Amino acid sequence: RDFNERCAQCSEVNWGLTDGGRFYCRSCHNVTERTREVVNTDFITNSRVQTISKGLRKPEEKDGGCEWYICEGFQLVLKKQVEALEALGVCPQMKDEILCNFWRCYLQKSKQAYCKRSAGETVKALSVCESSTDVDSDPERPSLLHLLSLSESEGDLQTDCSFASSVSKVSESTSVYSGSVDGSLYLMKNQKEKLRMTMPMTLSFCYMALLWVREPITLSELLRFVVEGHIPYLNVFQHFPEKMKLCGLDLKIFCVESWPVYEEVFNKMHELAAFLDLPRFPDITDSCFLHPDMLCMKYLMEANLPDELHNWTCRVVKKIGIGEVDFLTLMPGNKSTRKVKYDVLAAAVIVVVLKLLFLLDDHYEWLLSEFAEERNKNNTEGGPYFEFKKWYEVVKHSLDVEQKKLDEEKAKYLWRCEKPLFYSVKNKSKVLKRRQMVVNLQNQFGKLSGSVQRAEKPNPSSFQLRWSEENTGSCFHRHSLKGILQEKCGLLTAMNPDYWLCTVKLCNEKLCGHLAHYREVEFPQSYHFVLGLFSFLLRIQPSYIHDEVCMIEHKLFNKKLCKKLKYNTVLRK
């Protein structure tokens, strides 16, 4: 009753006593360092002491935490992510046989585990650590790096004990606060040479494993599942065990305040594959989901385009050779081969086919639409003719609705996690009090305003836009292309013989970062709408799809472009 201080965890005054004499909060069960002072007046002099309370053999860690390392945290993140992928239907072998081996190989290559560190490397690391003010650590911490394996049946990882204990000793005299042992050591500049682990790289690991087992999940789908909350990424550290205290410098490593970016995850995956010296990945054949023919079929259905367009996409893929096994299969470290973005490549093939048939110059596609509309009025047999104008109106309406929903969800997203974060021990009590006040105010205002609770997240799906084939007015899958095709030499060809190129000459991708530059004002609106549609489906910038379109066009019209360039050179001379 005499202890009236507020609890640092919940700000309540409701104390009880543990068996060891410490005060604990009855509201949140937080145990403090304060003990009850007992004055015993019944002590008899000249009596012999019979027993002595030994107390704890090992002093408790600060705030009830334990010693942990940064790679342990990333391993827990990977474990949560691969378990979420298994819940989505990924084969169970990916966790223990693929991703676990990739992770072990990375730890060995980066010299964090499964290796013997030389004395010279240890001294060098410690000298740099001393000069850069390392983490605040307890000198009584054990010196072994104890990792939780990805598989429950796997044993603990083995690392260099001398180096781990040395880091703990160096950290005794430091002032930078961190819950982990090697927080600031991990953030040092020289760690970049070892391909330092980051949160986006956890998704690179997952995508690399998915690609190895050839699962029917593209990178764009993986990132969309992350944004929708089906795969842990944002605030994933909330799932860390209670003993793994996360604070200070650890927040810079595990606290994510932005959505994952396609290019970053994609490029890091290729860097990882080369860094790990992985062999050639399993072949991407025509029966694999990642083959352009298969992905084109999926995106044609989702974009509500006629099924007959699939024959044209297959012809383009075969003509320019982007369906070959050697072109599609990843060969780590081979700089001569182009990095294939399977989903972006398939979307670009569809865009090229639409340009071949409809030109997409804001003029010819509308003329074809008027022609198809007249034919549909007199058509009594077979399926309706495809009208580009009607398709544009139906898809644009659905796209605007879905885009608005996505923007609202992003605007309402609560970036702050439920578990309060603090960067130093001094501010811990203040942060906890403020967090409790914020929660209380939110609950009170919610009751007064009668705000509706957030609905549960929908089940994951490969399709974002769905079209009912029973409704022929809004579904164009079974519409015919006869109105825009003509038979020539036994083959169906487009009535329009013209075609406009997005660019005549490609840029150097290594220097510019793009094969071609995309500006909306320089291209027709129809072309921009089609790019925007696939940009929404893949959740990437339209410029990346434009790059692939330019690459396909140059492969498709290579001979004509060479003749044109030679002709221009002669004219200049």
PDB file of C-alpha atoms in Angstrom, residues 331-491:
ATOM      1  CA  MET A 331      21.917 -18.331 -64.506  1.00  0.00           C
ATOM      2  CA  PRO A 332      23.456 -16.497 -61.502  1.00  0.00           C
ATOM      3  CA  GLY A 333      26.578 -14.491 -62.205  1.00  0.00           C
ATOM      4  CA  ASN A 334      26.179 -14.619 -66.002  1.00  0.00           C
ATOM      5  CA  LYS A 335      26.344 -10.957 -67.017  1.00  0.00           C
ATOM      6  CA  SER A 336      25.777 -11.689 -70.708  1.00  0.00           C
ATOM      7  CA  THR A 337      22.174 -12.827 -70.146  1.00  0.00           C
ATOM      8  CA  ARG A 338      19.370 -10.357 -69.491  1.00  0.00           C
ATOM      9  CA  LYS A 339      17.516 -10.447 -66.177  1.00  0.00           C
ATOM     10  CA  VAL A 340      13.988 -11.583 -66.979  1.00  0.00           C
ATOM     11  CA  LYS A 341      11.004 -10.056 -65.208  1.00  0.00           C
ATOM     12  CA  TYR A 342       8.467 -12.727 -66.065  1.00  0.00           C
ATOM     13  CA  ASP A 343       5.316 -10.808 -65.176  1.00  0.00           C
ATOM     14  CA  VAL A 344       6.446  -7.548 -66.818  1.00  0.00           C
ATOM     15  CA  LEU A 345       7.556  -9.414 -69.941  1.00  0.00           C
ATOM     16  CA  ALA A 346       4.151 -11.080 -70.357  1.00  0.00           C
ATOM     17  CA  ALA A 347       2.319  -7.778 -69.905  1.00  0.00           C
ATOM     18  CA  ALA A 348       4.590  -6.132 -72.517  1.00  0.00           C
ATOM     19  CA  VAL A 349       3.834  -8.915 -75.024  1.00  0.00           C
ATOM     20  CA  ILE A 350       0.101  -8.189 -74.691  1.00  0.00           C
ATOM     21  CA  VAL A 351       0.710  -4.457 -75.206  1.00  0.00           C
ATOM     22  CA  VAL A 352       2.690  -5.159 -78.395  1.00  0.00           C
ATOM     23  CA  VAL A 353      -0.104  -7.416 -79.716  1.00  0.00           C
ATOM     24  CA  LEU A 354      -2.677  -4.687 -79.044  1.00  0.00           C
ATOM     25  CA  LYS A 355      -0.504  -2.240 -80.967  1.00  0.00           C
ATOM     26  CA  LEU A 356      -0.209  -4.693 -83.850  1.00  0.00           C
ATOM     27  CA  LEU A 357      -3.972  -5.143 -84.128  1.00  0.00           C
ATOM     28  CA  PHE A 358      -5.384  -1.806 -82.953  1.00  0.00           C
ATOM     29  CA  LEU A 359      -2.362   0.500 -83.442  1.00  0.00           C
ATOM     30  CA  LEU A 360      -3.298   2.480 -80.272  1.00  0.00           C
ATOM     31  CA  ASP A 361      -2.713   5.868 -81.885  1.00  0.00           C
ATOM     32  CA  ASP A 362      -5.965   7.483 -80.575  1.00  0.00           C
ATOM     33  CA  HIS A 363      -7.515   7.205 -84.039  1.00  0.00           C
ATOM     34  CA  TYR A 364      -7.405   3.773 -85.679  1.00  0.00           C
ATOM     35  CA  GLU A 365      -8.747   1.830 -82.665  1.00  0.00           C
ATOM     36  CA  TRP A 366     -11.867   4.044 -82.571  1.00  0.00           C
ATOM     37  CA  LEU A 367     -12.502   3.491 -86.287  1.00  0.00           C
ATOM     38  CA  LEU A 368     -12.310  -0.278 -85.742  1.00  0.00           C
ATOM     39  CA  SER A 369     -14.652   0.079 -82.787  1.00  0.00           C
ATOM     40  CA  GLU A 370     -17.267   1.884 -84.895  1.00  0.00           C
ATOM     41  CA  PHE A 371     -16.945  -0.786 -87.571  1.00  0.00           C
ATOM     42  CA  ALA A 372     -17.421  -3.581 -84.987  1.00  0.00           C
ATOM     43  CA  GLU A 373     -20.427  -1.783 -83.503  1.00  0.00           C
ATOM     44  CA  GLU A 374     -22.165  -1.711 -86.895  1.00  0.00           C
ATOM     45  CA  ARG A 375     -21.394  -5.390 -87.471  1.00  0.00           C
ATOM     46  CA  ASN A 376     -22.798  -6.312 -84.053  1.00  0.00           C
ATOM     47  CA  LYS A 377     -26.137  -4.674 -84.891  1.00  0.00           C
ATOM     48  CA  ASN A 378     -26.603  -7.016 -87.855  1.00  0.00           C
ATOM     49  CA  ASN A 379     -24.866 -10.027 -86.278  1.00  0.00           C
ATOM     50  CA  THR A 380     -27.267 -12.842 -85.464  1.00  0.00           C
ATOM     51  CA  GLU A 381     -24.886 -15.813 -85.455  1.00  0.00           C
ATOM     52  CA  GLY A 382     -21.742 -16.505 -83.436  1.00  0.00           C
ATOM     53  CA  GLY A 383     -20.167 -14.344 -80.733  1.00  0.00           C
ATOM     54  CA  PRO A 384     -20.137 -10.566 -80.781  1.00  0.00           C
ATOM     55  CA  TYR A 385     -17.316  -8.617 -82.415  1.00  0.00           C
ATOM     56  CA  PHE A 386     -14.817  -7.018 -80.037  1.00  0.00           C
ATOM     57  CA  GLU A 387     -15.401  -3.278 -79.582  1.00  0.00           C
ATOM     58  CA  PHE A 388     -12.351  -1.451 -78.237  1.00  0.00           C
ATOM     59  CA  LYS A 389     -14.398   1.590 -77.189  1.00  0.00           C
ATOM     60  CA  LYS A 390     -16.852  -0.446 -75.129  1.00  0.00           C
ATOM     61  CA  TRP A 391     -14.000  -2.443 -73.566  1.00  0.00           C
ATOM     62  CA  TYR A 392     -12.253   0.821 -72.665  1.00  0.00           C
ATOM     63  CA  GLU A 393     -15.349   2.194 -70.904  1.00  0.00           C
ATOM     64  CA  VAL A 394     -16.049  -0.982 -68.913  1.00  0.00           C
ATOM     65  CA  VAL A 395     -12.435  -1.571 -67.819  1.00  0.00           C
ATOM     66  CA  LYS A 396     -11.797   2.102 -67.016  1.00  0.00           C
ATOM     67  CA  HIS A 397     -14.807   2.222 -64.691  1.00  0.00           C
ATOM     68  CA  SER A 398     -13.680  -0.896 -62.785  1.00  0.00           C
ATOM     69  CA  LEU A 399     -10.090   0.300 -62.736  1.00  0.00           C
ATOM     70  CA  ASP A 400     -11.050   3.685 -61.272  1.00  0.00           C
ATOM     71  CA  VAL A 401     -13.106   2.012 -58.536  1.00  0.00           C
ATOM     72  CA  GLU A 402     -10.306  -0.402 -57.576  1.00  0.00           C
ATOM     73  CA  GLN A 403      -7.669   2.340 -57.715  1.00  0.00           C
ATOM     74  CA  LYS A 404      -9.749   4.512 -55.387  1.00  0.00           C
ATOM     75  CA  LYS A 405     -10.099   1.633 -52.920  1.00  0.00           C
ATOM     76  CA  LEU A 406      -6.352   1.031 -53.022  1.00  0.00           C
ATOM     77  CA  ASP A 407      -5.563   4.713 -52.432  1.00  0.00           C
ATOM     78  CA  GLU A 408      -7.965   4.855 -49.483  1.00  0.00           C
ATOM     79  CA  GLU A 409      -6.479   1.739 -47.911  1.00  0.00           C
ATOM     80  CA  LYS A 410      -2.980   3.161 -48.226  1.00  0.00           C
ATOM     81  CA  ALA A 411      -4.098   6.487 -46.749  1.00  0.00           C
ATOM     82  CA  LYS A 412      -5.795   4.788 -43.784  1.00  0.00           C
ATOM     83  CA  TYR A 413      -2.933   2.400 -43.110  1.00  0.00           C
ATOM     84  CA  LEU A 414      -1.543   2.694 -39.575  1.00  0.00           C
ATOM     85  CA  TRP A 415       2.221   2.660 -39.941  1.00  0.00           C
ATOM     86  CA  ARG A 416       2.784   2.619 -36.187  1.00  0.00           C
ATOM     87  CA  CYS A 417       2.751  -0.846 -34.722  1.00  0.00           C
ATOM     88  CA  GLU A 418       0.716  -1.906 -31.708  1.00  0.00           C
ATOM     89  CA  LYS A 419       3.879  -2.562 -29.741  1.00  0.00           C
ATOM     90  CA  PRO A 420       5.414   0.808 -28.657  1.00  0.00           C
ATOM     91  CA  LEU A 421       8.972   1.540 -29.759  1.00  0.00           C
ATOM     92  CA  PHE A 422      11.625   3.500 -27.886  1.00  0.00           C
ATOM     93  CA  TYR A 423      15.119   4.560 -28.899  1.00  0.00           C
ATOM     94  CA  SER A 424      16.625   4.835 -25.424  1.00  0.00           C
ATOM     95  CA  VAL A 425      16.000   3.540 -21.921  1.00  0.00           C
ATOM     96  CA  LYS A 426      15.443   7.062 -20.578  1.00  0.00           C
ATOM     97  CA  ASN A 427      12.488   7.636 -22.896  1.00  0.00           C
ATOM     98  CA  LYS A 428      10.903   4.220 -22.322  1.00  0.00           C
ATOM     99  CA  SER A 429       8.493   5.264 -19.588  1.00  0.00           C
ATOM    100  CA  LYS A 430       7.439   8.407 -21.488  1.00  0.00           C
ATOM    101  CA  VAL A 431       6.797   6.454 -24.681  1.00  0.00           C
ATOM    102  CA  LEU A 432       4.720   3.865 -22.841  1.00  0.00           C
ATOM    103  CA  LYS A 433       2.625   6.536 -21.131  1.00  0.00           C
ATOM    104  CA  ARG A 434       2.035   8.429 -24.382  1.00  0.00           C
ATOM    105  CA  ARG A 435       1.122   5.237 -26.180  1.00  0.00           C
ATOM    106  CA  GLN A 436      -1.401   4.334 -23.505  1.00  0.00           C
ATOM    107  CA  MET A 437      -2.901   7.831 -23.698  1.00  0.00           C
ATOM    108  CA  VAL A 438      -3.188   7.592 -27.499  1.00  0.00           C
ATOM    109  CA  VAL A 439      -4.935   4.226 -27.292  1.00  0.00           C
ATOM    110  CA  ASN A 440      -7.363   5.511 -24.682  1.00  0.00           C
ATOM    111  CA  LEU A 441      -8.169   8.624 -26.720  1.00  0.00           C
ATOM    112  CA  GLN A 442      -8.664   6.574 -29.877  1.00  0.00           C
ATOM    113  CA  ASN A 443     -11.083   4.267 -28.077  1.00  0.00           C
ATOM    114  CA  GLN A 444     -13.034   7.199 -26.594  1.00  0.00           C
ATOM    115  CA  PHE A 445     -13.294   9.084 -29.903  1.00  0.00           C
ATOM    116  CA  GLY A 446     -14.228   5.864 -31.655  1.00  0.00           C
ATOM    117  CA  LYS A 447     -17.132   5.316 -29.276  1.00  0.00           C
ATOM    118  CA  LEU A 448     -18.305   8.942 -29.589  1.00  0.00           C
ATOM    119  CA  SER A 449     -18.110   9.033 -33.377  1.00  0.00           C
ATOM    120  CA  GLY A 450     -19.516   5.541 -33.780  1.00  0.00           C
ATOM    121  CA  SER A 451     -16.764   4.653 -36.257  1.00  0.00           C
ATOM    122  CA  VAL A 452     -16.994   1.237 -37.852  1.00  0.00           C
ATOM    123  CA  GLN A 453     -14.221  -1.209 -37.031  1.00  0.00           C
ATOM    124  CA  ARG A 454     -11.889  -2.179 -39.830  1.00  0.00           C
ATOM    125  CA  ALA A 455     -13.136  -5.176 -41.767  1.00  0.00           C
ATOM    126  CA  GLU A 456     -11.068  -8.331 -41.901  1.00  0.00           C
ATOM    127  CA  LYS A 457      -8.649  -8.577 -44.779  1.00  0.00           C
ATOM    128  CA  PRO A 458     -10.032 -10.527 -47.746  1.00  0.00           C
ATOM    129  CA  ASN A 459      -8.677 -13.907 -48.736  1.00  0.00           C
ATOM    130  CA  PRO A 460      -5.661 -13.735 -51.077  1.00  0.00           C
ATOM    131  CA  SER A 461      -6.341 -14.156 -54.778  1.00  0.00           C
ATOM    132  CA  SER A 462      -4.238 -14.173 -57.938  1.00  0.00           C
ATOM    133  CA  PHE A 463      -6.845 -12.006 -59.678  1.00  0.00           C
ATOM    134  CA  GLN A 464      -7.591  -8.429 -58.694  1.00  0.00           C
ATOM    135  CA  LEU A 465     -10.216  -7.783 -61.391  1.00  0.00           C
ATOM    136  CA  ARG A 466     -12.893 -10.424 -61.949  1.00  0.00           C
ATOM    137  CA  TRP A 467     -15.292 -10.637 -64.891  1.00  0.00           C
ATOM    138  CA  SER A 468     -18.359 -12.873 -65.076  1.00  0.00           C
ATOM    139  CA  GLU A 469     -18.568 -14.658 -68.431  1.00  0.00           C
ATOM    140  CA  GLU A 470     -22.323 -14.925 -68.028  1.00  0.00           C
ATOM    141  CA  ASN A 471     -22.604 -11.166 -68.454  1.00  0.00           C
ATOM    142  CA  THR A 472     -21.678 -10.680 -72.128  1.00  0.00           C
ATOM    143  CA  GLY A 473     -22.152  -6.931 -71.801  1.00  0.00           C
ATOM    144  CA  SER A 474     -19.188  -6.462 -69.447  1.00  0.00           C
ATOM    145  CA  CYS A 475     -17.097  -9.591 -70.162  1.00  0.00           C
ATOM    146  CA  PHE A 476     -15.165  -9.659 -73.454  1.00  0.00           C
ATOM    147  CA  HIS A 477     -13.406 -13.030 -73.151  1.00  0.00           C
ATOM    148  CA  ARG A 478     -15.486 -14.723 -75.842  1.00  0.00           C
ATOM    149  CA  HIS A 479     -15.680 -11.769 -78.199  1.00  0.00           C
ATOM    150  CA  SER A 480     -14.409 -12.295 -81.731  1.00  0.00           C
ATOM    151  CA  LEU A 481     -11.575 -10.526 -83.592  1.00  0.00           C
ATOM    152  CA  LYS A 482     -12.902 -11.336 -87.064  1.00  0.00           C
ATOM    153  CA  GLY A 483     -13.757  -7.729 -87.719  1.00  0.00           C
ATOM    154  CA  ILE A 484     -10.126  -6.613 -87.579  1.00  0.00           C
ATOM    155  CA  LEU A 485      -8.413  -9.651 -89.184  1.00  0.00           C
ATOM    156  CA  GLN A 486      -7.994 -10.812 -92.755  1.00  0.00           C
ATOM    157  CA  GLU A 487      -6.767 -14.108 -94.186  1.00  0.00           C
ATOM    158  CA  LYS A 488      -3.527 -13.929 -96.152  1.00  0.00           C
ATOM    159  CA  CYS A 489      -1.587 -16.975 -97.387  1.00  0.00           C
ATOM    160  CA  GLY A 490      -3.562 -19.224 -95.078  1.00  0.00           C
ATOM    161  CA  LEU A 491      -2.826 -17.091 -92.016  1.00  0.00           C
TER     162      LEU A 491
END
